[in-house]
PDB file of C-alpha atoms in Angstrom:
ATOM      1  CA  MET A   1      25.779  -7.220  26.100  1.00 44.00           C
ATOM      2  CA  PRO A   2      24.654  -8.883  22.503  1.00 46.00           C
ATOM      3  CA  GLY A   3      24.648  -6.732  19.174  1.00 45.00           C
ATOM      4  CA  PRO A   4      21.280  -5.586  17.896  1.00 38.00           C
ATOM      5  CA  PHE A   5      21.547  -8.504  15.373  1.00 35.00           C
ATOM      6  CA  SER A   6      22.849 -11.410  17.646  1.00 40.00           C
ATOM      7  CA  PHE A   7      19.925 -13.293  16.723  1.00 32.00           C
ATOM      8  CA  LEU A   8      21.413 -13.778  13.368  1.00 35.00           C
ATOM      9  CA  SER A   9      24.894 -15.137  14.630  1.00 39.00           C
ATOM     10  CA  ARG A  10      26.349 -18.206  12.804  1.00 39.00           C
ATOM     11  CA  LYS A  11      28.183 -19.534  15.758  1.00 43.00           C
ATOM     12  CA  LYS A  12      27.817 -20.052  19.294  1.00 40.00           C
ATOM     13  CA  PRO A  13      28.824 -16.835  21.317  1.00 40.00           C
ATOM     14  CA  THR A  14      32.855 -17.145  22.641  1.00 44.00           C
ATOM     15  CA  SER A  15      33.051 -17.409  26.391  1.00 48.00           C
ATOM     16  CA  LEU A  16      34.899 -13.915  26.114  1.00 66.00           C
ATOM     17  CA  PRO A  17      32.908 -10.892  24.811  1.00 85.00           C
ATOM     18  CA  PHE A  18      34.935  -8.784  22.201  1.00 92.00           C
ATOM     19  CA  LYS A  19      35.022  -5.659  24.330  1.00 91.00           C
ATOM     20  CA  ASP A  20      36.577  -7.710  27.106  1.00 93.00           C
ATOM     21  CA  TYR A  21      38.969  -9.097  24.465  1.00 94.00           C
ATOM     22  CA  TYR A  22      39.889  -5.682  23.365  1.00 95.00           C
ATOM     23  CA  GLU A  23      40.576  -4.707  26.839  1.00 95.00           C
ATOM     24  CA  ASN A  24      43.083  -7.365  27.778  1.00 96.00           C
ATOM     25  CA  TRP A  25      44.726  -7.250  24.349  1.00 97.00           C
ATOM     26  CA  PHE A  26      45.116  -3.063  24.896  1.00 97.00           C
ATOM     27  CA  ASN A  27      46.543  -3.779  28.324  1.00 97.00           C
ATOM     28  CA  THR A  28      49.155  -6.065  26.929  1.00 97.00           C
ATOM     29  CA  LEU A  29      49.910  -3.604  24.556  1.00 98.00           C
ATOM     30  CA  LYS A  30      50.442  -0.504  26.884  1.00 97.00           C
ATOM     31  CA  ASN A  31      51.738  -2.487  29.714  1.00 97.00           C
ATOM     32  CA  THR A  32      54.025  -5.049  28.449  1.00 97.00           C
ATOM     33  CA  LEU A  33      54.796  -5.111  24.799  1.00 97.00           C
ATOM     34  CA  LEU A  34      55.319  -1.331  24.495  1.00 97.00           C
ATOM     35  CA  PRO A  35      57.569  -0.899  27.380  1.00 97.00           C
ATOM     36  CA  LEU A  36      59.716  -3.695  26.259  1.00 96.00           C
ATOM     37  CA  LEU A  37      60.164  -2.288  22.901  1.00 97.00           C
ATOM     38  CA  HIS A  38      60.552   1.217  24.214  1.00 95.00           C
ATOM     39  CA  GLN A  39      63.410  -0.338  26.491  1.00 94.00           C
ATOM     40  CA  SER A  40      65.157  -1.996  23.325  1.00 95.00           C
ATOM     41  CA  LEU A  41      64.943   1.308  21.588  1.00 95.00           C
ATOM     42  CA  SER A  42      66.742   3.224  24.365  1.00 93.00           C
ATOM     43  CA  SER A  43      69.737   0.528  24.542  1.00 91.00           C
ATOM     44  CA  PRO A  44      72.965   0.868  23.240  1.00 87.00           C
ATOM     45  CA  SER A  45      72.726  -2.630  22.339  1.00 85.00           C
ATOM     46  CA  PRO A  46      69.994  -3.838  19.609  1.00 85.00           C
ATOM     47  CA  SER A  47      70.350  -7.514  19.900  1.00 91.00           C
ATOM     48  CA  LEU A  48      66.638  -7.876  21.263  1.00 95.00           C
ATOM     49  CA  LEU A  49      65.213  -5.239  19.157  1.00 97.00           C
ATOM     50  CA  PRO A  50      64.367  -7.508  16.209  1.00 97.00           C
ATOM     51  CA  PHE A  51      62.297  -9.968  18.476  1.00 97.00           C
ATOM     52  CA  ARG A  52      60.512  -7.419  20.400  1.00 97.00           C
ATOM     53  CA  ARG A  53      59.662  -5.501  17.100  1.00 98.00           C
ATOM     54  CA  ASP A  54      57.982  -8.741  16.036  1.00 98.00           C
ATOM     55  CA  LEU A  55      56.312  -9.310  18.967  1.00 97.00           C
ATOM     56  CA  LEU A  56      54.474  -6.260  18.520  1.00 98.00           C
ATOM     57  CA  LEU A  57      53.871  -7.009  15.093  1.00 98.00           C
ATOM     58  CA  GLN A  58      52.343 -10.129  15.703  1.00 98.00           C
ATOM     59  CA  HIS A  59      50.278  -8.636  18.469  1.00 98.00           C
ATOM     60  CA  PHE A  60      48.703  -6.536  15.954  1.00 98.00           C
ATOM     61  CA  LEU A  61      48.068  -9.185  13.221  1.00 97.00           C
ATOM     62  CA  PHE A  62      46.783 -11.652  16.346  1.00 97.00           C
ATOM     63  CA  TYR A  63      44.004  -8.709  16.694  1.00 97.00           C
ATOM     64  CA  TYR A  64      42.858  -8.619  13.191  1.00 97.00           C
ATOM     65  CA  ASP A  65      42.702 -12.348  13.032  1.00 96.00           C
ATOM     66  CA  SER A  66      40.262 -12.319  16.544  1.00 96.00           C
ATOM     67  CA  LEU A  67      38.593  -9.185  14.983  1.00 96.00           C
ATOM     68  CA  ASP A  68      37.792 -11.389  11.929  1.00 96.00           C
ATOM     69  CA  GLN A  69      36.722 -14.314  14.300  1.00 95.00           C
ATOM     70  CA  ALA A  70      34.199 -12.304  16.564  1.00 95.00           C
ATOM     71  CA  ALA A  71      32.925 -10.485  13.372  1.00 94.00           C
ATOM     72  CA  ALA A  72      31.837 -14.060  12.056  1.00 94.00           C
ATOM     73  CA  VAL A  73      29.849 -14.573  15.335  1.00 92.00           C
ATOM     74  CA  ASP A  74      27.826 -11.382  15.135  1.00 90.00           C
ATOM     75  CA  VAL A  75      29.445  -8.673  13.016  1.00 92.00           C
ATOM     76  CA  SER A  76      27.199  -6.025  14.075  1.00 88.00           C
ATOM     77  CA  GLN A  77      29.253  -5.582  17.471  1.00 88.00           C
ATOM     78  CA  ILE A  78      32.356  -4.862  15.164  1.00 92.00           C
ATOM     79  CA  LEU A  79      30.494  -2.140  12.973  1.00 90.00           C
ATOM     80  CA  CYS A  80      29.358  -0.618  16.233  1.00 88.00           C
ATOM     81  CA  PRO A  81      32.070  -1.196  18.693  1.00 89.00           C
ATOM     82  CA  SER A  82      30.856  -0.100  21.990  1.00 86.00           C
ATOM     83  CA  TRP A  83      34.328   0.022  23.169  1.00 87.00           C
ATOM     84  CA  ARG A  84      35.417   2.924  21.270  1.00 90.00           C
ATOM     85  CA  ASN A  85      35.000   6.473  22.978  1.00 87.00           C
ATOM     86  CA  SER A  86      34.270   9.577  20.789  1.00 84.00           C
ATOM     87  CA  LEU A  87      37.864  10.382  20.347  1.00 87.00           C
ATOM     88  CA  GLU A  88      38.371   7.230  18.436  1.00 91.00           C
ATOM     89  CA  THR A  89      35.469   7.416  16.338  1.00 89.00           C
ATOM     90  CA  PRO A  90      36.542   9.642  13.671  1.00 89.00           C
ATOM     91  CA  PHE A  91      39.574   7.480  12.771  1.00 93.00           C
ATOM     92  CA  LEU A  92      37.277   4.424  12.384  1.00 94.00           C
ATOM     93  CA  PHE A  93      36.681   2.533   8.704  1.00 95.00           C
ATOM     94  CA  LEU A  94      34.730  -0.497   8.841  1.00 94.00           C
ATOM     95  CA  GLY A  95      35.088  -1.322  12.772  1.00 92.00           C
ATOM     96  CA  ASP A  96      38.714  -0.408  13.092  1.00 96.00           C
ATOM     97  CA  LEU A  97      41.200   2.258  12.319  1.00 96.00           C
ATOM     98  CA  HIS A  98      41.204   3.339   8.700  1.00 96.00           C
ATOM     99  CA  PRO A  99      43.972   1.762   6.489  1.00 96.00           C
ATOM    100  CA  TYR A 100      45.254   5.572   5.215  1.00 96.00           C
ATOM    101  CA  LEU A 101      46.179   5.962   9.274  1.00 97.00           C
ATOM    102  CA  PHE A 102      49.135   3.623   8.688  1.00 98.00           C
ATOM    103  CA  THR A 103      51.021   5.307   5.946  1.00 97.00           C
ATOM    104  CA  ASN A 104      49.932   9.081   7.217  1.00 97.00           C
ATOM    105  CA  LEU A 105      51.391   8.029  10.682  1.00 97.00           C
ATOM    106  CA  LEU A 106      54.926   6.816   8.490  1.00 97.00           C
ATOM    107  CA  ARG A 107      55.039  10.251   6.486  1.00 97.00           C
ATOM    108  CA  SER A 108      54.298  12.146   9.585  1.00 96.00           C
ATOM    109  CA  PHE A 109      57.528  10.552  11.342  1.00 96.00           C
ATOM    110  CA  ILE A 110      59.460  11.209   8.443  1.00 96.00           C
ATOM    111  CA  ASP A 111      58.541  14.624   7.774  1.00 95.00           C
ATOM    112  CA  ALA A 112      58.921  15.436  11.524  1.00 93.00           C
ATOM    113  CA  ALA A 113      62.691  14.024  11.526  1.00 92.00           C
ATOM    114  CA  ASN A 114      63.318  15.951   8.163  1.00 92.00           C
ATOM    115  CA  ASN A 115      62.162  19.356   9.169  1.00 89.00           C
ATOM    116  CA  ASN A 116      63.876  19.007  12.559  1.00 75.00           C
ATOM    117  CA  LYS A 117      67.641  18.267  11.446  1.00 61.00           C
ATOM    118  CA  THR A 118      69.131  20.901  13.728  1.00 59.00           C
ATOM    119  CA  GLN A 119      69.254  18.686  16.706  1.00 59.00           C
ATOM    120  CA  ASN A 120      72.587  16.982  17.645  1.00 58.00           C
ATOM    121  CA  PRO A 121      71.831  13.210  18.038  1.00 54.00           C
ATOM    122  CA  GLU A 122      74.985  13.015  20.436  1.00 52.00           C
ATOM    123  CA  SER A 123      73.399  15.370  22.588  1.00 49.00           C
ATOM    124  CA  LEU A 124      70.015  13.317  23.115  1.00 65.00           C
ATOM    125  CA  ASP A 125      69.877  10.046  25.305  1.00 73.00           C
ATOM    126  CA  LYS A 126      68.950   7.872  22.625  1.00 83.00           C
ATOM    127  CA  PRO A 127      71.209   5.301  20.227  1.00 90.00           C
ATOM    128  CA  TYR A 128      71.966   7.095  16.915  1.00 91.00           C
ATOM    129  CA  GLN A 129      70.527   4.735  14.666  1.00 93.00           C
ATOM    130  CA  VAL A 130      67.304   5.563  16.430  1.00 94.00           C
ATOM    131  CA  LEU A 131      67.640   9.224  16.486  1.00 91.00           C
ATOM    132  CA  THR A 132      68.565   9.164  12.824  1.00 93.00           C
ATOM    133  CA  ALA A 133      66.340   6.566  11.534  1.00 95.00           C
ATOM    134  CA  TRP A 134      63.866   8.667   9.636  1.00 96.00           C
ATOM    135  CA  ILE A 135      66.461  11.608   8.297  1.00 94.00           C
ATOM    136  CA  ASN A 136      66.866  11.215   4.729  1.00 94.00           C
ATOM    137  CA  PRO A 137      65.105   7.771   4.472  1.00 95.00           C
ATOM    138  CA  PRO A 138      66.502   5.823   1.090  1.00 95.00           C
ATOM    139  CA  GLU A 139      64.645   6.484  -2.074  1.00 96.00           C
ATOM    140  CA  LYS A 140      63.657   2.660  -1.970  1.00 96.00           C
ATOM    141  CA  LEU A 141      61.488   3.093   1.184  1.00 97.00           C
ATOM    142  CA  ILE A 142      60.105   6.350  -0.155  1.00 97.00           C
ATOM    143  CA  LEU A 143      58.880   4.402  -3.339  1.00 97.00           C
ATOM    144  CA  ARG A 144      57.593   1.446  -1.335  1.00 97.00           C
ATOM    145  CA  ILE A 145      55.445   4.121   0.824  1.00 97.00           C
ATOM    146  CA  GLU A 146      53.937   5.253  -2.774  1.00 97.00           C
ATOM    147  CA  GLN A 147      53.126   2.193  -3.935  1.00 98.00           C
ATOM    148  CA  ILE A 148      51.475   1.258  -0.716  1.00 98.00           C
ATOM    149  CA  GLU A 149      49.825   4.382  -0.721  1.00 98.00           C
ATOM    150  CA  CYS A 150      48.555   3.933  -4.547  1.00 97.00           C
ATOM    151  CA  GLY A 151      47.322   0.735  -3.734  1.00 97.00           C
ATOM    152  CA  LEU A 152      45.165   1.845  -0.836  1.00 97.00           C
ATOM    153  CA  ARG A 153      43.700   4.816  -3.293  1.00 97.00           C
ATOM    154  CA  LEU A 154      42.681   1.597  -5.588  1.00 97.00           C
ATOM    155  CA  MET A 155      41.242  -0.684  -3.121  1.00 97.00           C
ATOM    156  CA  VAL A 156      39.346   1.572  -0.336  1.00 97.00           C
ATOM    157  CA  PRO A 157      37.032   2.894  -2.749  1.00 97.00           C
ATOM    158  CA  PRO A 158      35.433  -0.398  -4.052  1.00 96.00           C
ATOM    159  CA  LEU A 159      34.829  -1.135  -0.297  1.00 96.00           C
ATOM    160  CA  ILE A 160      33.240   2.025   0.367  1.00 95.00           C
ATOM    161  CA  SER A 161      31.074   1.337  -2.966  1.00 96.00           C
ATOM    162  CA  ARG A 162      30.174  -2.106  -1.686  1.00 94.00           C
ATOM    163  CA  VAL A 163      28.899  -0.727   1.950  1.00 93.00           C
ATOM    164  CA  ARG A 164      26.997   1.726  -0.006  1.00 93.00           C
ATOM    165  CA  LYS A 165      25.390  -1.190  -2.448  1.00 92.00           C
ATOM    166  CA  VAL A 166      24.577  -3.485   0.535  1.00 90.00           C
ATOM    167  CA  GLN A 167      22.627  -0.430   2.297  1.00 86.00           C
ATOM    168  CA  ALA A 168      20.768   0.460  -0.965  1.00 89.00           C
ATOM    169  CA  ALA A 169      19.694  -2.952  -1.158  1.00 85.00           C
ATOM    170  CA  PHE A 170      19.023  -3.460   2.516  1.00 82.00           C
ATOM    171  CA  ILE A 171      16.735  -0.493   2.234  1.00 81.00           C
ATOM    172  CA  ARG A 172      14.965  -1.792  -0.541  1.00 82.00           C
ATOM    173  CA  LYS A 173      14.275  -5.253   0.378  1.00 78.00           C
ATOM    174  CA  VAL A 174      12.677  -3.616   3.674  1.00 75.00           C
ATOM    175  CA  ALA A 175      10.885  -1.263   1.424  1.00 76.00           C
ATOM    176  CA  GLU A 176       9.250  -4.453  -0.407  1.00 74.00           C
ATOM    177  CA  LYS A 177       8.313  -6.365   2.541  1.00 68.00           C
ATOM    178  CA  TRP A 178       6.673  -3.558   4.277  1.00 69.00           C
ATOM    179  CA  ASP A 179       2.564  -4.550   4.655  1.00 63.00           C
ATOM    180  CA  SER A 180       0.878  -1.049   4.921  1.00 57.00           C
ATOM    181  CA  ASN A 181      -1.677  -2.940   6.951  1.00 56.00           C
ATOM    182  CA  GLY A 182       0.379  -4.840   9.275  1.00 56.00           C
ATOM    183  CA  GLY A 183       3.649  -3.051   9.340  1.00 56.00           C
ATOM    184  CA  PHE A 184       7.005  -5.320   8.664  1.00 57.00           C
ATOM    185  CA  LYS A 185       6.756  -8.885   8.009  1.00 60.00           C
ATOM    186  CA  LYS A 186       9.008 -10.577  10.175  1.00 61.00           C
ATOM    187  CA  ASN A 187      10.412 -13.343   8.422  1.00 63.00           C
ATOM    188  CA  GLY A 188      10.908 -10.947   5.484  1.00 64.00           C
ATOM    189  CA  ILE A 189      12.935  -8.525   7.633  1.00 69.00           C
ATOM    190  CA  ARG A 190      14.973 -11.360   9.242  1.00 73.00           C
ATOM    191  CA  GLU A 191      15.968 -12.282   5.318  1.00 75.00           C
ATOM    192  CA  ALA A 192      17.198  -8.812   4.455  1.00 74.00           C
ATOM    193  CA  VAL A 193      19.012  -8.420   7.859  1.00 77.00           C
ATOM    194  CA  LYS A 194      20.651 -11.670   7.198  1.00 81.00           C
ATOM    195  CA  ALA A 195      21.436 -10.872   3.742  1.00 80.00           C
ATOM    196  CA  GLU A 196      23.273  -7.588   4.667  1.00 84.00           C
ATOM    197  CA  MET A 197      25.040  -9.040   7.722  1.00 88.00           C
ATOM    198  CA  GLU A 198      26.498 -11.692   5.660  1.00 90.00           C
ATOM    199  CA  GLU A 199      27.583  -9.201   2.859  1.00 91.00           C
ATOM    200  CA  MET A 200      29.031  -6.657   5.553  1.00 93.00           C
ATOM    201  CA  LEU A 201      31.011  -9.594   7.086  1.00 94.00           C
ATOM    202  CA  ASP A 202      32.910  -9.905   3.968  1.00 95.00           C
ATOM    203  CA  VAL A 203      33.083  -6.586   3.480  1.00 95.00           C
ATOM    204  CA  LEU A 204      34.854  -5.995   6.913  1.00 96.00           C
ATOM    205  CA  MET A 205      37.085  -8.937   6.619  1.00 96.00           C
ATOM    206  CA  GLY A 206      38.437  -7.370   3.222  1.00 97.00           C
ATOM    207  CA  ALA A 207      38.913  -4.390   5.126  1.00 97.00           C
ATOM    208  CA  ASN A 208      41.054  -6.160   7.856  1.00 97.00           C
ATOM    209  CA  ARG A 209      42.820  -8.109   5.236  1.00 97.00           C
ATOM    210  CA  LEU A 210      43.777  -4.768   3.767  1.00 98.00           C
ATOM    211  CA  ARG A 211      44.780  -3.258   7.564  1.00 98.00           C
ATOM    212  CA  ARG A 212      47.158  -6.273   8.056  1.00 98.00           C
ATOM    213  CA  SER A 213      48.830  -6.157   4.605  1.00 98.00           C
ATOM    214  CA  VAL A 214      49.591  -2.488   5.133  1.00 98.00           C
ATOM    215  CA  ILE A 215      51.021  -2.685   8.146  1.00 98.00           C
ATOM    216  CA  ILE A 216      53.179  -5.993   7.407  1.00 98.00           C
ATOM    217  CA  GLU A 217      54.522  -3.984   3.926  1.00 98.00           C
ATOM    218  CA  ILE A 218      55.687  -0.900   6.144  1.00 98.00           C
ATOM    219  CA  VAL A 219      57.387  -2.982   8.594  1.00 98.00           C
ATOM    220  CA  ASN A 220      59.135  -5.121   5.439  1.00 97.00           C
ATOM    221  CA  ALA A 221      60.073  -2.250   3.675  1.00 97.00           C
ATOM    222  CA  ALA A 222      61.593  -0.495   7.041  1.00 97.00           C
ATOM    223  CA  ASN A 223      65.146  -1.515   8.508  1.00 97.00           C
ATOM    224  CA  VAL A 224      64.843  -2.505  11.898  1.00 97.00           C
ATOM    225  CA  TYR A 225      64.951   0.558  13.621  1.00 97.00           C
ATOM    226  CA  GLN A 226      62.266   2.208  11.325  1.00 97.00           C
ATOM    227  CA  GLY A 227      60.110  -0.805  11.761  1.00 98.00           C
ATOM    228  CA  ALA A 228      60.308  -0.663  15.522  1.00 98.00           C
ATOM    229  CA  LEU A 229      59.358   2.943  15.538  1.00 97.00           C
ATOM    230  CA  PHE A 230      56.517   2.834  12.913  1.00 98.00           C
ATOM    231  CA  LEU A 231      55.017  -0.155  15.653  1.00 98.00           C
ATOM    232  CA  GLU A 232      55.870   2.076  18.564  1.00 98.00           C
ATOM    233  CA  GLY A 233      54.179   5.086  17.152  1.00 97.00           C
ATOM    234  CA  LEU A 234      51.346   2.946  16.151  1.00 98.00           C
ATOM    235  CA  ALA A 235      51.107   1.627  19.786  1.00 97.00           C
ATOM    236  CA  GLN A 236      51.297   5.024  21.201  1.00 96.00           C
ATOM    237  CA  PHE A 237      48.437   6.409  19.086  1.00 95.00           C
ATOM    238  CA  LEU A 238      46.050   3.840  20.329  1.00 96.00           C
ATOM    239  CA  VAL A 239      47.189   4.519  23.646  1.00 95.00           C
ATOM    240  CA  GLY A 240      46.722   8.311  23.206  1.00 93.00           C
ATOM    241  CA  PHE A 241      43.088   7.453  22.376  1.00 91.00           C
ATOM    242  CA  LYS A 242      42.589   6.381  26.303  1.00 88.00           C
ATOM    243  CA  ASP A 243      44.022   9.720  27.780  1.00 82.00           C
ATOM    244  CA  THR A 244      40.831  10.716  29.905  1.00 76.00           C
ATOM    245  CA  ALA A 245      42.012  14.299  29.631  1.00 76.00           C
ATOM    246  CA  LEU A 246      42.213  14.352  26.067  1.00 70.00           C
ATOM    247  CA  VAL A 247      38.929  12.623  25.664  1.00 67.00           C
ATOM    248  CA  GLY A 248      37.388  15.170  28.015  1.00 67.00           C
ATOM    249  CA  GLU A 249      38.787  18.252  26.028  1.00 69.00           C
ATOM    250  CA  PHE A 250      37.382  16.675  22.799  1.00 63.00           C
ATOM    251  CA  ARG A 251      34.240  16.427  23.924  1.00 64.00           C
ATOM    252  CA  ARG A 252      34.141  19.801  25.366  1.00 66.00           C
ATOM    253  CA  CYS A 253      35.426  21.121  21.814  1.00 65.00           C
ATOM    254  CA  LYS A 254      32.478  18.711  20.338  1.00 58.00           C
ATOM    255  CA  MET A 255      29.929  20.264  22.448  1.00 53.00           C
ATOM    256  CA  MET A 256      31.137  23.846  21.486  1.00 48.00           C
ATOM    257  CA  MET A 257      30.751  23.164  17.933  1.00 46.00           C
ATOM    258  CA  MET A 258      27.408  21.915  18.366  1.00 45.00           C
ATOM    259  CA  MET A 259      26.409  24.980  20.324  1.00 46.00           C
ATOM    260  CA  MET A 260      27.659  27.024  17.719  1.00 45.00           C
ATOM    261  CA  ASP A 261      25.968  25.061  15.013  1.00 48.00           C
ATOM    262  CA  ILE A 262      22.589  25.732  16.971  1.00 45.00           C
ATOM    263  CA  ASN A 263      23.041  29.238  17.698  1.00 47.00           C
ATOM    264  CA  GLY A 264      24.219  29.771  13.679  1.00 48.00           C
ATOM    265  CA  GLY A 265      21.158  28.177  12.726  1.00 44.00           C
ATOM    266  CA  GLY A 266      22.478  25.218  11.215  1.00 41.00           C
ATOM    267  CA  THR A 267      25.415  26.673   9.227  1.00 37.00           C
ATOM    268  CA  HIS A 268      28.685  25.008   9.614  1.00 36.00           C
ATOM    269  CA  TRP A 269      30.867  28.148   9.557  1.00 31.00           C
ATOM    270  CA  GLY A 270      33.033  27.603   6.511  1.00 34.00           C
ATOM    271  CA  PHE A 271      32.932  23.678   6.875  1.00 25.00           C
TER     272      PHE A 271
END
């Protein structure tokens, strides 16, 4: 189904809608690349681990390249992705995962490993290097994570500010083109929407550059085991979004919160 502003597309539509592309991409992630990486992480021989880590990394990077290409055709389909479910939506920022998620995920691995040091690595069925990958990480890695987080704090707010300015300019232009007798002037609306979509395309591509950069920097800062575990965790995070039982539970909780809000007369119970 074409996006609401598909009439402004600058290129001919591709033969495969992005929703279908994402489904194929996701299935390759879940059914091929993730099992291969998991197999290498469970093997006592690490010979294939760097190769399979890089395969998964390139899979993520190629996805963001494809996201840019699809946005250039119709940016509205990326900003309002119909292939995302209600569980994924809170984690989205300009069409895809919020870049803060990548560093938060990495921090969670480190915290979990160092808060659970009582396990005996020799008693678990995984290579020692995998089991201890996040325990007492080197200061160099922690410093690099902090630098990446600092960069995000500098770069994310300007993207948000640009979105607000684009929306404000769009509303102003629409108001200017309003005819009290005949409603909207069609040509004026087209111009306003076109200007907004072009600006939003530039903002979205900036967000994708940031996402790509953060993933690459994390993998480059980590050793081969840490990088593989980070990418495995990110892939598992995406796979978890498609868990039907989890999505159903989320929807039930969301419905209960809505009912509480209605019964409470609009009060958000402390939020």
